[in-house]
Amino acid sequence: MLPVCGGIFDLQRSVKAGTALNTRLDHRNPLVFDTHELGRRPGAMQRLSREIAAPADFGLAGVIGVPEGAPVKLSLRLESVMEGVLVTGTARASATGECVRCLESVERELKADFQEMFSYPDADDRSRAKAEPADDAEDDEDTLFLEDGLFDLEPVLRDVVVLALPMQPVCREDCLGLCPDCGLSLNDDPDHHHDAVDIRWAALQGLVVTDQDDEKDNMSGTASDGVQGAAEKQEK
């Protein structure tokens, strides 16, 4: 009978194996690459160039990103090492979005460099025996694996594209943005402004207006009395 810890370990491996079979990579996917030509020979290298259509939501949602279906040019170098295949590459594309200040359209040429290791599944089993239990759980989350000699580059590309894009894109560095009162673009009229009243003086301004109105009423009343007195003298 196997020890309890050994049984759990075997069960985890079985679940992983079953999951890998259920999520087998499709070699027809343009972001899935085949490494069989390297033949697991350390030092073997392969260079690839490929143009793919950008997948959906390729960037910062609602801010800036590569439009779905737009061309993305990939230049890759695949290098066989003891643990797996080291992938080094560059992605180039055009990203579009909105200026965060004036909301005008923004277009940026994107260049993202990356390097990622895709490990052989059995290489992970060998390193597991040397690792501490805590380290093992952490490594499983960060490690990317080859599946039947194939690897999916999409998760890596998504990460590097997000890091390469500006978090707050602007149409130009000195963009003045929009008027906060009426929404007019200050780039078109830099001198545009509104006469604002300080709310701290609003009550006093009301008193001034009231005093001015009372003074006008008094002056009107005095003038009326003067006219009436002159009329009475003429009658006499």
mmCIF file of C-alpha atoms in Angstrom:
data_model
loop_
_atom_site.group_PDB
_atom_site.id
_atom_site.type_symbol
_atom_site.label_atom_id
_atom_site.label_comp_id
_atom_site.label_asym_id
_atom_site.label_seq_id
_atom_site.Cartn_x
_atom_site.Cartn_y
_atom_site.Cartn_z
ATOM 1 C CA MET A 1 0.000 0.000 0.000
ATOM 2 C CA LEU A 2 1.373 3.431 -0.997
ATOM 3 C CA PRO A 3 1.844 6.101 1.666
ATOM 4 C CA VAL A 4 -0.851 8.749 1.821
ATOM 5 C CA CYS A 5 1.439 11.533 0.568
ATOM 6 C CA GLY A 6 2.559 9.364 -2.358
ATOM 7 C CA GLY A 7 -1.047 8.608 -3.252
ATOM 8 C CA ILE A 8 -1.918 12.305 -3.301
ATOM 9 C CA PHE A 9 1.112 13.027 -5.465
ATOM 10 C CA ASP A 10 0.110 10.326 -7.966
ATOM 11 C CA LEU A 11 -3.467 11.611 -7.990
ATOM 12 C CA GLN A 12 -2.277 15.146 -8.767
ATOM 13 C CA ARG A 13 -0.155 13.832 -11.630
ATOM 14 C CA SER A 14 -3.129 11.878 -12.983
ATOM 15 C CA VAL A 15 -5.373 14.932 -12.845
ATOM 16 C CA LYS A 16 -2.725 16.994 -14.634
ATOM 17 C CA ALA A 17 -2.308 14.352 -17.300
ATOM 18 C CA GLY A 18 -6.064 14.157 -17.824
ATOM 19 C CA THR A 19 -6.297 17.930 -18.074
ATOM 20 C CA ALA A 20 -3.486 18.033 -20.639
ATOM 21 C CA LEU A 21 -5.329 15.489 -22.771
ATOM 22 C CA ASN A 22 -8.558 17.451 -22.552
ATOM 23 C CA THR A 23 -6.871 20.733 -23.461
ATOM 24 C CA ARG A 24 -4.622 19.463 -26.242
ATOM 25 C CA LEU A 25 -3.202 22.293 -28.347
ATOM 26 C CA ASP A 26 -4.373 22.680 -31.922
ATOM 27 C CA HIS A 27 -1.428 22.927 -34.329
ATOM 28 C CA ARG A 28 -3.670 24.838 -36.766
ATOM 29 C CA ASN A 29 -3.820 27.767 -34.354
ATOM 30 C CA PRO A 30 -1.377 30.407 -35.718
ATOM 31 C CA LEU A 31 -0.126 31.104 -32.181
ATOM 32 C CA VAL A 32 0.718 27.445 -31.549
ATOM 33 C CA PHE A 33 4.264 26.467 -32.560
ATOM 34 C CA ASP A 34 5.851 23.066 -33.170
ATOM 35 C CA THR A 35 9.278 22.278 -31.690
ATOM 36 C CA HIS A 36 9.727 18.739 -33.036
ATOM 37 C CA GLU A 37 12.419 19.847 -35.489
ATOM 38 C CA LEU A 38 14.671 20.698 -32.534
ATOM 39 C CA GLY A 39 14.614 17.049 -31.518
ATOM 40 C CA ARG A 40 15.388 17.732 -27.841
ATOM 41 C CA ARG A 41 19.014 18.295 -28.753
ATOM 42 C CA PRO A 42 20.499 20.946 -26.426
ATOM 43 C CA GLY A 43 21.950 23.741 -28.530
ATOM 44 C CA ALA A 44 19.689 23.133 -31.541
ATOM 45 C CA MET A 45 18.110 26.369 -32.775
ATOM 46 C CA GLN A 46 15.350 27.391 -35.144
ATOM 47 C CA ARG A 47 14.323 30.836 -36.396
ATOM 48 C CA LEU A 48 10.743 31.589 -37.391
ATOM 49 C CA SER A 49 8.865 34.565 -38.814
ATOM 50 C CA ARG A 50 5.100 34.631 -38.823
ATOM 51 C CA GLU A 51 2.335 37.189 -39.295
ATOM 52 C CA ILE A 52 -0.851 36.488 -37.371
ATOM 53 C CA ALA A 53 -4.184 38.235 -36.882
ATOM 54 C CA ALA A 54 -4.511 39.802 -33.442
ATOM 55 C CA PRO A 55 -6.945 37.959 -31.163
ATOM 56 C CA ALA A 56 -9.784 39.751 -29.377
ATOM 57 C CA ASP A 57 -9.087 42.002 -26.371
ATOM 58 C CA PHE A 58 -5.403 42.316 -27.219
ATOM 59 C CA GLY A 59 -4.358 45.190 -24.964
ATOM 60 C CA LEU A 60 -5.809 47.397 -22.228
ATOM 61 C CA ALA A 61 -9.595 47.163 -22.356
ATOM 62 C CA GLY A 62 -11.239 50.520 -23.007
ATOM 63 C CA VAL A 63 -7.892 52.359 -23.185
ATOM 64 C CA ILE A 64 -5.604 51.183 -25.994
ATOM 65 C CA GLY A 65 -4.878 47.922 -27.771
ATOM 66 C CA VAL A 66 -4.276 46.111 -31.040
ATOM 67 C CA PRO A 67 -7.605 45.853 -32.910
ATOM 68 C CA GLU A 68 -8.937 42.345 -33.396
ATOM 69 C CA GLY A 69 -7.757 40.962 -36.720
ATOM 70 C CA ALA A 70 -4.975 43.535 -37.175
ATOM 71 C CA PRO A 71 -1.632 42.100 -38.356
ATOM 72 C CA VAL A 72 0.946 41.190 -35.722
ATOM 73 C CA LYS A 73 4.435 40.361 -36.992
ATOM 74 C CA LEU A 74 6.429 37.831 -34.979
ATOM 75 C CA SER A 75 10.138 37.110 -35.164
ATOM 76 C CA LEU A 76 11.113 34.105 -33.030
ATOM 77 C CA ARG A 77 14.183 32.140 -32.073
ATOM 78 C CA LEU A 78 13.588 28.673 -30.609
ATOM 79 C CA GLU A 79 16.513 27.191 -28.732
ATOM 80 C CA SER A 80 16.616 23.700 -27.241
ATOM 81 C CA VAL A 81 18.002 23.446 -23.702
ATOM 82 C CA MET A 82 18.067 20.659 -21.121
ATOM 83 C CA GLU A 83 14.815 21.712 -19.431
ATOM 84 C CA GLY A 84 12.812 22.559 -22.540
ATOM 85 C CA VAL A 85 12.693 25.179 -25.300
ATOM 86 C CA LEU A 86 13.758 28.775 -24.735
ATOM 87 C CA VAL A 87 11.714 31.149 -26.918
ATOM 88 C CA THR A 88 13.077 34.616 -27.635
ATOM 89 C CA GLY A 89 11.161 36.964 -29.885
ATOM 90 C CA THR A 90 9.788 40.323 -30.931
ATOM 91 C CA ALA A 91 6.208 41.285 -31.725
ATOM 92 C CA ARG A 92 5.324 44.322 -33.859
ATOM 93 C CA ALA A 93 1.875 45.789 -34.391
ATOM 94 C CA SER A 94 -0.127 49.032 -34.478
ATOM 95 C CA ALA A 95 -2.197 49.869 -31.412
ATOM 96 C CA THR A 96 -5.128 52.297 -31.352
ATOM 97 C CA GLY A 97 -6.983 53.991 -28.529
ATOM 98 C CA GLU A 98 -8.132 57.341 -27.120
ATOM 99 C CA CYS A 99 -6.181 60.196 -25.599
ATOM 100 C CA VAL A 100 -6.999 60.272 -21.886
ATOM 101 C CA ARG A 101 -7.006 64.100 -21.930
ATOM 102 C CA CYS A 102 -8.925 65.163 -25.041
ATOM 103 C CA LEU A 103 -10.457 61.809 -26.167
ATOM 104 C CA GLU A 104 -9.017 62.133 -29.679
ATOM 105 C CA SER A 105 -7.900 58.941 -31.411
ATOM 106 C CA VAL A 106 -4.354 57.740 -30.739
ATOM 107 C CA GLU A 107 -2.227 55.336 -32.767
ATOM 108 C CA ARG A 108 1.056 53.876 -31.580
ATOM 109 C CA GLU A 109 3.561 51.561 -33.241
ATOM 110 C CA LEU A 110 4.131 48.723 -30.802
ATOM 111 C CA LYS A 111 7.342 46.735 -30.421
ATOM 112 C CA ALA A 112 7.500 44.168 -27.620
ATOM 113 C CA ASP A 113 10.507 41.954 -26.890
ATOM 114 C CA PHE A 114 10.092 38.811 -24.801
ATOM 115 C CA GLN A 115 11.798 35.638 -23.669
ATOM 116 C CA GLU A 116 10.048 32.624 -22.171
ATOM 117 C CA MET A 117 10.948 29.071 -21.219
ATOM 118 C CA PHE A 118 8.582 26.251 -22.172
ATOM 119 C CA SER A 119 9.547 23.216 -20.111
ATOM 120 C CA TYR A 120 9.299 19.517 -20.928
ATOM 121 C CA PRO A 121 6.714 17.836 -18.640
ATOM 122 C CA ASP A 122 9.234 15.167 -17.550
ATOM 123 C CA ALA A 123 11.798 17.888 -16.772
ATOM 124 C CA ASP A 124 9.302 19.209 -14.250
ATOM 125 C CA ASP A 125 9.074 15.747 -12.639
ATOM 126 C CA ARG A 126 12.862 15.623 -12.219
ATOM 127 C CA SER A 127 13.035 19.093 -10.688
ATOM 128 C CA ARG A 128 10.087 18.334 -8.415
ATOM 129 C CA ALA A 129 12.120 15.811 -6.436
ATOM 130 C CA LYS A 130 14.771 18.462 -5.691
ATOM 131 C CA ALA A 131 12.416 21.296 -4.813
ATOM 132 C CA GLU A 132 10.908 22.117 -1.446
ATOM 133 C CA PRO A 133 7.111 21.628 -1.170
ATOM 134 C CA ALA A 134 6.447 25.374 -0.928
ATOM 135 C CA ASP A 135 8.674 26.103 -3.921
ATOM 136 C CA ASP A 136 6.970 23.349 -5.914
ATOM 137 C CA ALA A 137 3.509 24.934 -5.625
ATOM 138 C CA GLU A 138 4.835 28.349 -6.620
ATOM 139 C CA ASP A 139 6.754 27.000 -9.613
ATOM 140 C CA ASP A 140 3.682 25.186 -10.952
ATOM 141 C CA GLU A 141 1.853 28.502 -11.244
ATOM 142 C CA ASP A 142 4.648 30.223 -13.164
ATOM 143 C CA THR A 143 5.951 27.393 -15.363
ATOM 144 C CA LEU A 144 4.768 27.001 -18.956
ATOM 145 C CA PHE A 145 4.933 23.497 -20.455
ATOM 146 C CA LEU A 146 5.278 21.973 -23.872
ATOM 147 C CA GLU A 147 2.414 19.690 -24.864
ATOM 148 C CA ASP A 148 3.397 16.984 -27.356
ATOM 149 C CA GLY A 149 6.164 19.263 -28.595
ATOM 150 C CA LEU A 150 3.782 22.221 -29.051
ATOM 151 C CA PHE A 151 3.526 25.504 -27.165
ATOM 152 C CA ASP A 152 0.929 28.276 -27.163
ATOM 153 C CA LEU A 153 2.434 31.750 -27.417
ATOM 154 C CA GLU A 154 -0.804 33.717 -26.873
ATOM 155 C CA PRO A 155 -0.596 34.069 -23.035
ATOM 156 C CA VAL A 156 2.990 35.319 -23.319
ATOM 157 C CA LEU A 157 2.084 37.817 -26.051
ATOM 158 C CA ARG A 158 -0.839 39.179 -24.060
ATOM 159 C CA ASP A 159 1.412 39.880 -21.085
ATOM 160 C CA VAL A 160 4.176 41.606 -23.059
ATOM 161 C CA VAL A 161 1.727 43.679 -25.124
ATOM 162 C CA VAL A 162 0.018 45.008 -21.989
ATOM 163 C CA LEU A 163 3.403 45.927 -20.494
ATOM 164 C CA ALA A 164 4.512 47.654 -23.715
ATOM 165 C CA LEU A 165 1.382 49.811 -24.048
ATOM 166 C CA PRO A 166 1.046 53.207 -22.300
ATOM 167 C CA MET A 167 -1.304 53.064 -19.324
ATOM 168 C CA GLN A 168 -2.472 56.638 -20.055
ATOM 169 C CA PRO A 169 -2.046 57.320 -23.787
ATOM 170 C CA VAL A 170 -2.011 60.934 -24.972
ATOM 171 C CA CYS A 171 -2.249 62.352 -28.487
ATOM 172 C CA ARG A 172 0.757 64.572 -27.709
ATOM 173 C CA GLU A 173 2.815 65.316 -24.637
ATOM 174 C CA ASP A 174 1.507 68.886 -24.286
ATOM 175 C CA CYS A 175 -2.161 68.024 -24.858
ATOM 176 C CA LEU A 176 -4.323 70.548 -22.956
ATOM 177 C CA GLY A 177 -7.357 68.273 -22.681
ATOM 178 C CA LEU A 178 -10.992 69.413 -22.501
ATOM 179 C CA CYS A 179 -12.656 72.343 -20.763
ATOM 180 C CA PRO A 180 -14.145 70.920 -17.544
ATOM 181 C CA ASP A 181 -17.202 73.207 -17.868
ATOM 182 C CA CYS A 182 -18.292 72.803 -21.499
ATOM 183 C CA GLY A 183 -16.063 70.039 -22.936
ATOM 184 C CA LEU A 184 -14.428 72.202 -25.624
ATOM 185 C CA SER A 185 -10.997 71.019 -26.752
ATOM 186 C CA LEU A 186 -8.435 73.391 -25.297
ATOM 187 C CA ASN A 187 -6.017 72.357 -28.051
ATOM 188 C CA ASP A 188 -8.243 74.261 -30.526
ATOM 189 C CA ASP A 189 -8.677 77.306 -28.253
ATOM 190 C CA PRO A 190 -5.949 77.535 -25.595
ATOM 191 C CA ASP A 191 -7.340 80.872 -24.307
ATOM 192 C CA HIS A 192 -10.818 79.486 -23.717
ATOM 193 C CA HIS A 193 -12.114 79.984 -20.156
ATOM 194 C CA HIS A 194 -15.233 80.643 -18.097
ATOM 195 C CA ASP A 195 -15.695 83.355 -15.470
ATOM 196 C CA ALA A 196 -16.261 81.305 -12.369
ATOM 197 C CA VAL A 197 -17.684 82.651 -9.099
ATOM 198 C CA ASP A 198 -16.136 81.447 -5.881
ATOM 199 C CA ILE A 199 -18.943 79.767 -3.956
ATOM 200 C CA ARG A 200 -17.462 81.088 -0.708
ATOM 201 C CA TRP A 201 -18.482 84.643 -1.785
ATOM 202 C CA ALA A 202 -21.840 83.735 -3.291
ATOM 203 C CA ALA A 203 -23.836 84.718 -0.171
ATOM 204 C CA LEU A 204 -22.083 88.115 0.095
ATOM 205 C CA GLN A 205 -22.661 88.707 -3.602
ATOM 206 C CA GLY A 206 -26.386 88.188 -2.969
ATOM 207 C CA LEU A 207 -26.308 90.813 -0.221
ATOM 208 C CA VAL A 208 -24.577 93.307 -2.505
ATOM 209 C CA VAL A 209 -27.219 92.822 -5.176
ATOM 210 C CA THR A 210 -29.977 93.305 -2.602
ATOM 211 C CA ASP A 211 -28.387 96.520 -1.275
ATOM 212 C CA GLN A 212 -28.043 97.892 -4.791
ATOM 213 C CA ASP A 213 -31.699 97.135 -5.531
ATOM 214 C CA ASP A 214 -32.807 98.896 -2.301
ATOM 215 C CA GLU A 215 -30.703 101.929 -3.163
ATOM 216 C CA LYS A 216 -32.266 102.113 -6.622
ATOM 217 C CA ASP A 217 -35.745 101.857 -5.104
ATOM 218 C CA ASN A 218 -34.973 104.696 -2.666
ATOM 219 C CA MET A 219 -33.648 106.894 -5.438
ATOM 220 C CA SER A 220 -36.724 106.216 -7.508
ATOM 221 C CA GLY A 221 -38.958 107.046 -4.565
ATOM 222 C CA THR A 222 -37.147 110.347 -3.888
ATOM 223 C CA ALA A 223 -37.369 111.339 -7.524
ATOM 224 C CA SER A 224 -41.088 110.587 -7.563
ATOM 225 C CA ASP A 225 -41.660 112.722 -4.455
ATOM 226 C CA GLY A 226 -39.749 115.619 -6.040
ATOM 227 C CA VAL A 227 -41.803 115.487 -9.214
ATOM 228 C CA GLN A 228 -45.051 115.344 -7.250
ATOM 229 C CA GLY A 229 -44.000 118.406 -5.117
ATOM 230 C CA ALA A 230 -43.154 120.450 -8.200
ATOM 231 C CA ALA A 231 -46.505 119.640 -9.716
ATOM 232 C CA GLU A 232 -48.345 120.804 -6.603
ATOM 233 C CA LYS A 233 -46.459 124.159 -6.625
ATOM 234 C CA GLN A 234 -47.442 124.797 -10.231
ATOM 235 C CA GLU A 235 -51.089 124.189 -9.420
ATOM 236 C CA LYS A 236 -50.935 126.755 -6.629
#
